[in-house]
């Protein structure tokens, strides 16, 4: 563990590039391009990430959102919006009913 922590500290971009490629087939360069295209804002709420991991001082990076069936990347989301989609199990009708509920239509 000490070796991996030292490597992470010495080459954070290399580690992140490897993780993104493994999980999403996306290079760090492509991820950073998405961040730039989205002005570092969540595609849903249009706000920057605010989630701070324990022991860190700065907000985490936006999360890569993808279709779990096809693997296609949909965009970058903040932690809260990504959790919202996950908790709704990507069910569009559930999310639409939630919006109707907030509007007082249910």
mmCIF file of N, CA and C in Angstrom:
data_model
loop_
_atom_site.group_PDB
_atom_site.id
_atom_site.type_symbol
_atom_site.label_atom_id
_atom_site.label_comp_id
_atom_site.label_asym_id
_atom_site.label_seq_id
_atom_site.Cartn_x
_atom_site.Cartn_y
_atom_site.Cartn_z
ATOM 1 N N UNK A 1 0.829 -1.201 0.000
ATOM 2 C CA UNK A 1 0.000 0.000 0.000
ATOM 3 C C UNK A 1 0.866 1.255 0.000
ATOM 4 N N UNK A 2 1.945 1.234 0.756
ATOM 5 C CA UNK A 2 2.832 2.403 0.811
ATOM 6 C C UNK A 2 3.413 2.703 -0.566
ATOM 7 N N UNK A 3 3.734 1.653 -1.325
ATOM 8 C CA UNK A 3 4.288 1.840 -2.668
ATOM 9 C C UNK A 3 3.254 2.476 -3.588
ATOM 10 N N UNK A 4 2.014 1.988 -3.527
ATOM 11 C CA UNK A 4 0.979 2.559 -4.397
ATOM 12 C C UNK A 4 0.667 3.996 -3.996
ATOM 13 N N UNK A 5 0.678 4.305 -2.704
ATOM 14 C CA UNK A 5 0.448 5.685 -2.268
ATOM 15 C C UNK A 5 1.576 6.597 -2.737
ATOM 16 N N UNK A 6 2.816 6.109 -2.689
ATOM 17 C CA UNK A 6 3.953 6.905 -3.139
ATOM 18 C C UNK A 6 3.852 7.134 -4.654
ATOM 19 N N UNK A 7 3.505 6.087 -5.405
ATOM 20 C CA UNK A 7 3.361 6.216 -6.867
ATOM 21 C C UNK A 7 2.243 7.188 -7.212
ATOM 22 N N UNK A 8 1.133 7.112 -6.461
ATOM 23 C CA UNK A 8 0.004 8.020 -6.681
ATOM 24 C C UNK A 8 0.430 9.462 -6.458
ATOM 25 N N UNK A 9 1.251 9.689 -5.443
ATOM 26 C CA UNK A 9 1.721 11.040 -5.139
ATOM 27 C C UNK A 9 2.727 11.521 -6.185
ATOM 28 N N UNK A 10 3.542 10.594 -6.707
ATOM 29 C CA UNK A 10 4.576 10.966 -7.661
ATOM 30 C C UNK A 10 4.035 11.156 -9.078
ATOM 31 N N UNK A 11 3.036 10.356 -9.461
ATOM 32 C CA UNK A 11 2.513 10.392 -10.826
ATOM 33 C C UNK A 11 0.982 10.367 -10.844
ATOM 34 N N UNK A 12 0.355 11.390 -10.278
ATOM 35 C CA UNK A 12 -1.108 11.368 -10.182
ATOM 36 C C UNK A 12 -1.817 11.319 -11.539
ATOM 37 N N UNK A 13 -1.276 12.026 -12.542
ATOM 38 C CA UNK A 13 -1.910 12.042 -13.861
ATOM 39 C C UNK A 13 -1.842 10.665 -14.521
ATOM 40 N N UNK A 14 -0.724 9.993 -14.351
ATOM 41 C CA UNK A 14 -0.558 8.660 -14.923
ATOM 42 C C UNK A 14 -1.544 7.670 -14.286
ATOM 43 N N UNK A 15 -1.700 7.763 -12.987
ATOM 44 C CA UNK A 15 -2.631 6.894 -12.261
ATOM 45 C C UNK A 15 -4.062 7.178 -12.704
ATOM 46 N N UNK A 16 -4.418 8.457 -12.801
ATOM 47 C CA UNK A 16 -5.777 8.838 -13.202
ATOM 48 C C UNK A 16 -6.063 8.431 -14.641
ATOM 49 N N UNK A 17 -5.092 8.605 -15.517
ATOM 50 C CA UNK A 17 -5.257 8.191 -16.906
ATOM 51 C C UNK A 17 -5.519 6.690 -16.979
ATOM 52 N N UNK A 18 -4.776 5.925 -16.226
ATOM 53 C CA UNK A 18 -4.941 4.464 -16.202
ATOM 54 C C UNK A 18 -6.336 4.076 -15.699
ATOM 55 N N UNK A 19 -6.791 4.740 -14.629
ATOM 56 C CA UNK A 19 -8.116 4.445 -14.059
ATOM 57 C C UNK A 19 -9.228 4.778 -15.054
ATOM 58 N N UNK A 20 -9.148 5.949 -15.663
ATOM 59 C CA UNK A 20 -10.173 6.359 -16.618
ATOM 60 C C UNK A 20 -10.218 5.423 -17.827
ATOM 61 N N UNK A 21 -9.065 5.026 -18.317
ATOM 62 C CA UNK A 21 -9.010 4.103 -19.465
ATOM 63 C C UNK A 21 -9.612 2.745 -19.087
ATOM 64 N N UNK A 22 -9.272 2.270 -17.902
ATOM 65 C CA UNK A 22 -9.760 0.969 -17.444
ATOM 66 C C UNK A 22 -11.280 0.990 -17.222
ATOM 67 N N UNK A 23 -11.777 2.031 -16.564
ATOM 68 C CA UNK A 23 -13.201 2.085 -16.222
ATOM 69 C C UNK A 23 -14.108 2.516 -17.364
ATOM 70 N N UNK A 24 -13.633 3.468 -18.173
ATOM 71 C CA UNK A 24 -14.523 4.076 -19.167
ATOM 72 C C UNK A 24 -13.980 4.081 -20.593
ATOM 73 N N UNK A 25 -12.753 3.612 -20.777
ATOM 74 C CA UNK A 25 -12.143 3.685 -22.105
ATOM 75 C C UNK A 25 -11.870 5.118 -22.525
ATOM 76 N N UNK A 26 -11.586 5.974 -21.552
ATOM 77 C CA UNK A 26 -11.437 7.412 -21.758
ATOM 78 C C UNK A 26 -10.065 7.842 -21.244
ATOM 79 N N UNK A 27 -9.312 8.554 -22.049
ATOM 80 C CA UNK A 27 -8.009 9.047 -21.597
ATOM 81 C C UNK A 27 -8.201 10.264 -20.691
ATOM 82 N N UNK A 28 -7.182 10.568 -19.920
ATOM 83 C CA UNK A 28 -7.217 11.766 -19.090
ATOM 84 C C UNK A 28 -7.329 13.010 -19.963
ATOM 85 N N UNK A 29 -6.663 13.002 -21.117
ATOM 86 C CA UNK A 29 -6.746 14.139 -22.050
ATOM 87 C C UNK A 29 -8.192 14.334 -22.518
ATOM 88 N N UNK A 30 -8.882 13.244 -22.864
ATOM 89 C CA UNK A 30 -10.278 13.330 -23.305
ATOM 90 C C UNK A 30 -11.182 13.772 -22.152
ATOM 91 N N UNK A 31 -10.902 13.281 -20.945
ATOM 92 C CA UNK A 31 -11.671 13.694 -19.770
ATOM 93 C C UNK A 31 -11.515 15.198 -19.559
ATOM 94 N N UNK A 32 -10.275 15.672 -19.599
ATOM 95 C CA UNK A 32 -10.025 17.106 -19.399
ATOM 96 C C UNK A 32 -10.687 17.952 -20.481
ATOM 97 N N UNK A 33 -10.782 17.422 -21.700
ATOM 98 C CA UNK A 33 -11.480 18.137 -22.781
ATOM 99 C C UNK A 33 -12.975 18.256 -22.451
ATOM 100 N N UNK A 34 -13.566 17.178 -21.917
ATOM 101 C CA UNK A 34 -14.979 17.231 -21.502
ATOM 102 C C UNK A 34 -15.169 18.259 -20.392
ATOM 103 N N UNK A 35 -14.260 18.266 -19.431
ATOM 104 C CA UNK A 35 -14.330 19.238 -18.337
ATOM 105 C C UNK A 35 -14.335 20.656 -18.909
ATOM 106 N N UNK A 36 -13.437 20.908 -19.857
ATOM 107 C CA UNK A 36 -13.346 22.234 -20.485
ATOM 108 C C UNK A 36 -14.624 22.563 -21.256
ATOM 109 N N UNK A 37 -15.132 21.600 -22.044
ATOM 110 C CA UNK A 37 -16.349 21.826 -22.827
ATOM 111 C C UNK A 37 -17.552 22.120 -21.931
ATOM 112 N N UNK A 38 -17.569 21.538 -20.748
ATOM 113 C CA UNK A 38 -18.685 21.748 -19.811
ATOM 114 C C UNK A 38 -18.402 22.898 -18.846
ATOM 115 N N UNK A 39 -17.326 23.635 -19.056
ATOM 116 C CA UNK A 39 -16.927 24.733 -18.162
ATOM 117 C C UNK A 39 -16.814 24.260 -16.710
ATOM 118 N N UNK A 40 -16.404 23.005 -16.528
ATOM 119 C CA UNK A 40 -16.250 22.392 -15.206
ATOM 120 C C UNK A 40 -17.551 22.411 -14.408
ATOM 121 N N UNK A 41 -18.682 22.322 -15.124
ATOM 122 C CA UNK A 41 -19.997 22.318 -14.484
ATOM 123 C C UNK A 41 -20.705 21.008 -14.768
ATOM 124 N N UNK A 42 -21.514 20.567 -13.827
ATOM 125 C CA UNK A 42 -22.344 19.382 -13.986
ATOM 126 C C UNK A 42 -23.356 19.623 -15.108
ATOM 127 N N UNK A 43 -23.538 18.629 -15.969
ATOM 128 C CA UNK A 43 -24.494 18.785 -17.076
ATOM 129 C C UNK A 43 -25.934 18.923 -16.591
ATOM 130 N N UNK A 44 -26.253 18.386 -15.425
ATOM 131 C CA UNK A 44 -27.635 18.448 -14.943
ATOM 132 C C UNK A 44 -27.911 19.735 -14.164
ATOM 133 N N UNK A 45 -27.182 19.957 -13.084
ATOM 134 C CA UNK A 45 -27.497 21.115 -12.226
ATOM 135 C C UNK A 45 -26.747 22.383 -12.622
ATOM 136 N N UNK A 46 -25.774 22.257 -13.533
ATOM 137 C CA UNK A 46 -24.987 23.394 -14.021
ATOM 138 C C UNK A 46 -24.196 24.090 -12.915
ATOM 139 N N UNK A 47 -23.790 23.301 -11.909
ATOM 140 C CA UNK A 47 -22.964 23.827 -10.824
ATOM 141 C C UNK A 47 -21.656 23.053 -10.775
ATOM 142 N N UNK A 48 -20.617 23.653 -10.174
ATOM 143 C CA UNK A 48 -19.365 22.917 -10.028
ATOM 144 C C UNK A 48 -19.498 21.858 -8.932
ATOM 145 N N UNK A 49 -18.602 20.904 -8.948
ATOM 146 C CA UNK A 49 -18.581 19.868 -7.908
ATOM 147 C C UNK A 49 -18.303 20.502 -6.555
ATOM 148 N N UNK A 50 -19.005 20.044 -5.523
ATOM 149 C CA UNK A 50 -18.781 20.542 -4.168
ATOM 150 C C UNK A 50 -18.363 19.435 -3.202
ATOM 151 N N UNK A 51 -18.512 18.173 -3.611
ATOM 152 C CA UNK A 51 -18.190 17.042 -2.744
ATOM 153 C C UNK A 51 -16.695 17.002 -2.439
ATOM 154 N N UNK A 52 -16.366 16.988 -1.158
ATOM 155 C CA UNK A 52 -14.969 16.899 -0.739
ATOM 156 C C UNK A 52 -14.790 15.579 -0.008
ATOM 157 N N UNK A 53 -13.862 14.770 -0.513
ATOM 158 C CA UNK A 53 -13.583 13.489 0.138
ATOM 159 C C UNK A 53 -12.899 13.730 1.466
ATOM 160 N N UNK A 54 -13.150 12.843 2.399
ATOM 161 C CA UNK A 54 -12.544 12.926 3.722
ATOM 162 C C UNK A 54 -11.020 13.007 3.581
ATOM 163 N N UNK A 55 -10.419 13.921 4.296
ATOM 164 C CA UNK A 55 -8.978 14.070 4.277
ATOM 165 C C UNK A 55 -8.452 14.951 3.162
ATOM 166 N N UNK A 56 -9.310 15.393 2.271
ATOM 167 C CA UNK A 56 -8.895 16.267 1.168
ATOM 168 C C UNK A 56 -9.351 17.684 1.469
ATOM 169 N N UNK A 57 -8.797 18.629 0.722
ATOM 170 C CA UNK A 57 -9.160 20.027 0.941
ATOM 171 C C UNK A 57 -9.897 20.650 -0.232
ATOM 172 N N UNK A 58 -9.823 19.987 -1.382
ATOM 173 C CA UNK A 58 -10.468 20.538 -2.571
ATOM 174 C C UNK A 58 -11.550 19.575 -3.058
ATOM 175 N N UNK A 59 -12.547 20.095 -3.763
ATOM 176 C CA UNK A 59 -13.605 19.214 -4.284
ATOM 177 C C UNK A 59 -13.046 18.176 -5.248
ATOM 178 N N UNK A 60 -13.707 17.030 -5.281
ATOM 179 C CA UNK A 60 -13.308 15.974 -6.214
ATOM 180 C C UNK A 60 -13.624 16.417 -7.642
ATOM 181 N N UNK A 61 -13.139 15.670 -8.604
ATOM 182 C CA UNK A 61 -13.427 15.979 -10.001
ATOM 183 C C UNK A 61 -14.858 15.559 -10.328
ATOM 184 N N UNK A 62 -15.400 16.117 -11.384
ATOM 185 C CA UNK A 62 -16.707 15.677 -11.856
ATOM 186 C C UNK A 62 -16.649 14.182 -12.180
ATOM 187 N N UNK A 63 -17.778 13.523 -12.068
ATOM 188 C CA UNK A 63 -17.884 12.084 -12.278
ATOM 189 C C UNK A 63 -18.260 11.789 -13.727
ATOM 190 N N UNK A 64 -17.618 10.778 -14.298
ATOM 191 C CA UNK A 64 -17.973 10.332 -15.644
ATOM 192 C C UNK A 64 -19.283 9.552 -15.536
ATOM 193 N N UNK A 65 -20.323 10.044 -16.185
ATOM 194 C CA UNK A 65 -21.598 9.329 -16.208
ATOM 195 C C UNK A 65 -21.663 8.524 -17.497
ATOM 196 N N UNK A 66 -22.099 7.277 -17.353
ATOM 197 C CA UNK A 66 -22.172 6.406 -18.529
ATOM 198 C C UNK A 66 -23.392 5.506 -18.451
ATOM 199 N N UNK A 67 -23.831 5.044 -19.601
ATOM 200 C CA UNK A 67 -24.932 4.094 -19.706
ATOM 201 C C UNK A 67 -24.389 2.729 -19.292
ATOM 202 N N UNK A 68 -24.972 2.159 -18.257
ATOM 203 C CA UNK A 68 -24.469 0.887 -17.734
ATOM 204 C C UNK A 68 -24.715 -0.279 -18.683
ATOM 205 N N UNK A 69 -25.646 -0.123 -19.598
ATOM 206 C CA UNK A 69 -25.910 -1.194 -20.569
ATOM 207 C C UNK A 69 -24.941 -1.146 -21.734
ATOM 208 N N UNK A 70 -24.693 0.045 -22.261
ATOM 209 C CA UNK A 70 -23.862 0.163 -23.464
ATOM 210 C C UNK A 70 -22.430 0.613 -23.168
ATOM 211 N N UNK A 71 -22.223 1.222 -21.994
ATOM 212 C CA UNK A 71 -20.912 1.768 -21.657
ATOM 213 C C UNK A 71 -20.670 3.142 -22.244
ATOM 214 N N UNK A 72 -21.618 3.651 -23.031
ATOM 215 C CA UNK A 72 -21.452 4.963 -23.673
ATOM 216 C C UNK A 72 -21.413 6.078 -22.625
ATOM 217 N N UNK A 73 -20.447 6.965 -22.785
ATOM 218 C CA UNK A 73 -20.310 8.089 -21.867
ATOM 219 C C UNK A 73 -21.349 9.150 -22.227
ATOM 220 N N UNK A 74 -22.103 9.589 -21.201
ATOM 221 C CA UNK A 74 -23.143 10.593 -21.427
ATOM 222 C C UNK A 74 -22.657 11.993 -21.095
ATOM 223 N N UNK A 75 -21.709 12.108 -20.190
ATOM 224 C CA UNK A 75 -21.194 13.415 -19.800
ATOM 225 C C UNK A 75 -20.623 13.364 -18.403
ATOM 226 N N UNK A 76 -20.322 14.531 -17.857
ATOM 227 C CA UNK A 76 -19.755 14.638 -16.521
ATOM 228 C C UNK A 76 -20.785 15.250 -15.584
ATOM 229 N N UNK A 77 -20.922 14.636 -14.431
ATOM 230 C CA UNK A 77 -21.904 15.069 -13.441
ATOM 231 C C UNK A 77 -21.250 15.297 -12.087
ATOM 232 N N UNK A 78 -21.879 16.119 -11.268
ATOM 233 C CA UNK A 78 -21.434 16.258 -9.890
ATOM 234 C C UNK A 78 -21.868 15.008 -9.121
ATOM 235 N N UNK A 79 -21.301 14.826 -7.959
ATOM 236 C CA UNK A 79 -21.595 13.645 -7.152
ATOM 237 C C UNK A 79 -23.089 13.528 -6.853
ATOM 238 N N UNK A 80 -23.712 14.635 -6.481
ATOM 239 C CA UNK A 80 -25.129 14.605 -6.103
ATOM 240 C C UNK A 80 -26.024 14.193 -7.277
ATOM 241 N N UNK A 81 -25.794 14.760 -8.440
ATOM 242 C CA UNK A 81 -26.621 14.421 -9.605
ATOM 243 C C UNK A 81 -26.363 12.988 -10.058
ATOM 244 N N UNK A 82 -25.118 12.554 -9.984
ATOM 245 C CA UNK A 82 -24.807 11.179 -10.336
ATOM 246 C C UNK A 82 -25.508 10.212 -9.382
ATOM 247 N N UNK A 83 -25.525 10.544 -8.095
ATOM 248 C CA UNK A 83 -26.218 9.711 -7.103
ATOM 249 C C UNK A 83 -27.728 9.710 -7.360
ATOM 250 N N UNK A 84 -28.271 10.867 -7.728
ATOM 251 C CA UNK A 84 -29.697 10.961 -8.015
ATOM 252 C C UNK A 84 -30.079 9.977 -9.119
ATOM 253 N N UNK A 85 -29.304 9.974 -10.207
ATOM 254 C CA UNK A 85 -29.590 9.051 -11.305
ATOM 255 C C UNK A 85 -29.427 7.602 -10.860
ATOM 256 N N UNK A 86 -28.392 7.344 -10.099
ATOM 257 C CA UNK A 86 -28.141 5.986 -9.624
ATOM 258 C C UNK A 86 -29.228 5.497 -8.695
ATOM 259 N N UNK A 87 -29.656 6.328 -7.762
ATOM 260 C CA UNK A 87 -30.706 5.934 -6.822
ATOM 261 C C UNK A 87 -32.041 5.734 -7.529
ATOM 262 N N UNK A 88 -32.263 6.477 -8.611
ATOM 263 C CA UNK A 88 -33.483 6.296 -9.414
ATOM 264 C C UNK A 88 -33.311 5.158 -10.413
ATOM 265 N N UNK A 89 -32.141 4.525 -10.396
ATOM 266 C CA UNK A 89 -31.819 3.413 -11.295
ATOM 267 C C UNK A 89 -32.006 3.791 -12.765
ATOM 268 N N UNK A 90 -31.671 5.038 -13.084
ATOM 269 C CA UNK A 90 -31.787 5.563 -14.449
ATOM 270 C C UNK A 90 -33.195 5.427 -15.032
ATOM 271 N N UNK A 91 -34.192 5.336 -14.176
ATOM 272 C CA UNK A 91 -35.576 5.195 -14.626
ATOM 273 C C UNK A 91 -36.158 6.571 -14.919
ATOM 274 N N UNK A 92 -36.371 6.865 -16.182
ATOM 275 C CA UNK A 92 -36.851 8.178 -16.614
ATOM 276 C C UNK A 92 -38.200 8.512 -15.977
ATOM 277 N N UNK A 93 -39.111 7.548 -15.925
ATOM 278 C CA UNK A 93 -40.434 7.828 -15.342
ATOM 279 C C UNK A 93 -40.339 8.190 -13.870
ATOM 280 N N UNK A 94 -39.435 7.553 -13.139
ATOM 281 C CA UNK A 94 -39.243 7.887 -11.723
ATOM 282 C C UNK A 94 -38.770 9.324 -11.594
ATOM 283 N N UNK A 95 -37.830 9.721 -12.427
ATOM 284 C CA UNK A 95 -37.306 11.080 -12.363
ATOM 285 C C UNK A 95 -38.363 12.107 -12.788
ATOM 286 N N UNK A 96 -39.144 11.778 -13.802
ATOM 287 C CA UNK A 96 -40.220 12.687 -14.226
ATOM 288 C C UNK A 96 -41.288 12.820 -13.144
ATOM 289 N N UNK A 97 -41.631 11.714 -12.494
ATOM 290 C CA UNK A 97 -42.608 11.777 -11.394
ATOM 291 C C UNK A 97 -42.054 12.597 -10.229
ATOM 292 N N UNK A 98 -40.736 12.500 -10.012
ATOM 293 C CA UNK A 98 -40.103 13.319 -8.972
ATOM 294 C C UNK A 98 -40.235 14.798 -9.292
ATOM 295 N N UNK A 99 -40.028 15.149 -10.551
ATOM 296 C CA UNK A 99 -40.188 16.549 -10.973
ATOM 297 C C UNK A 99 -41.644 16.986 -10.805
ATOM 298 N N UNK A 100 -42.588 16.135 -11.194
ATOM 299 C CA UNK A 100 -44.010 16.452 -11.018
ATOM 300 C C UNK A 100 -44.346 16.634 -9.542
ATOM 301 N N UNK A 101 -43.776 15.796 -8.708
ATOM 302 C CA UNK A 101 -43.993 15.889 -7.274
ATOM 303 C C UNK A 101 -43.516 17.253 -6.741
ATOM 304 N N UNK A 102 -42.329 17.651 -7.146
ATOM 305 C CA UNK A 102 -41.785 18.938 -6.699
ATOM 306 C C UNK A 102 -42.604 20.109 -7.204
ATOM 307 N N UNK A 103 -43.242 19.961 -8.361
ATOM 308 C CA UNK A 103 -44.125 21.008 -8.910
ATOM 309 C C UNK A 103 -45.485 21.014 -8.242
ATOM 310 N N UNK A 104 -45.745 20.040 -7.372
ATOM 311 C CA UNK A 104 -47.047 19.956 -6.714
ATOM 312 C C UNK A 104 -48.111 19.320 -7.576
ATOM 313 N N UNK A 105 -47.713 18.591 -8.603
ATOM 314 C CA UNK A 105 -48.682 17.973 -9.515
ATOM 315 C C UNK A 105 -49.126 16.585 -9.067
ATOM 316 N N UNK A 106 -48.491 16.042 -8.050
ATOM 317 C CA UNK A 106 -48.897 14.723 -7.543
ATOM 318 C C UNK A 106 -49.509 14.841 -6.160
#
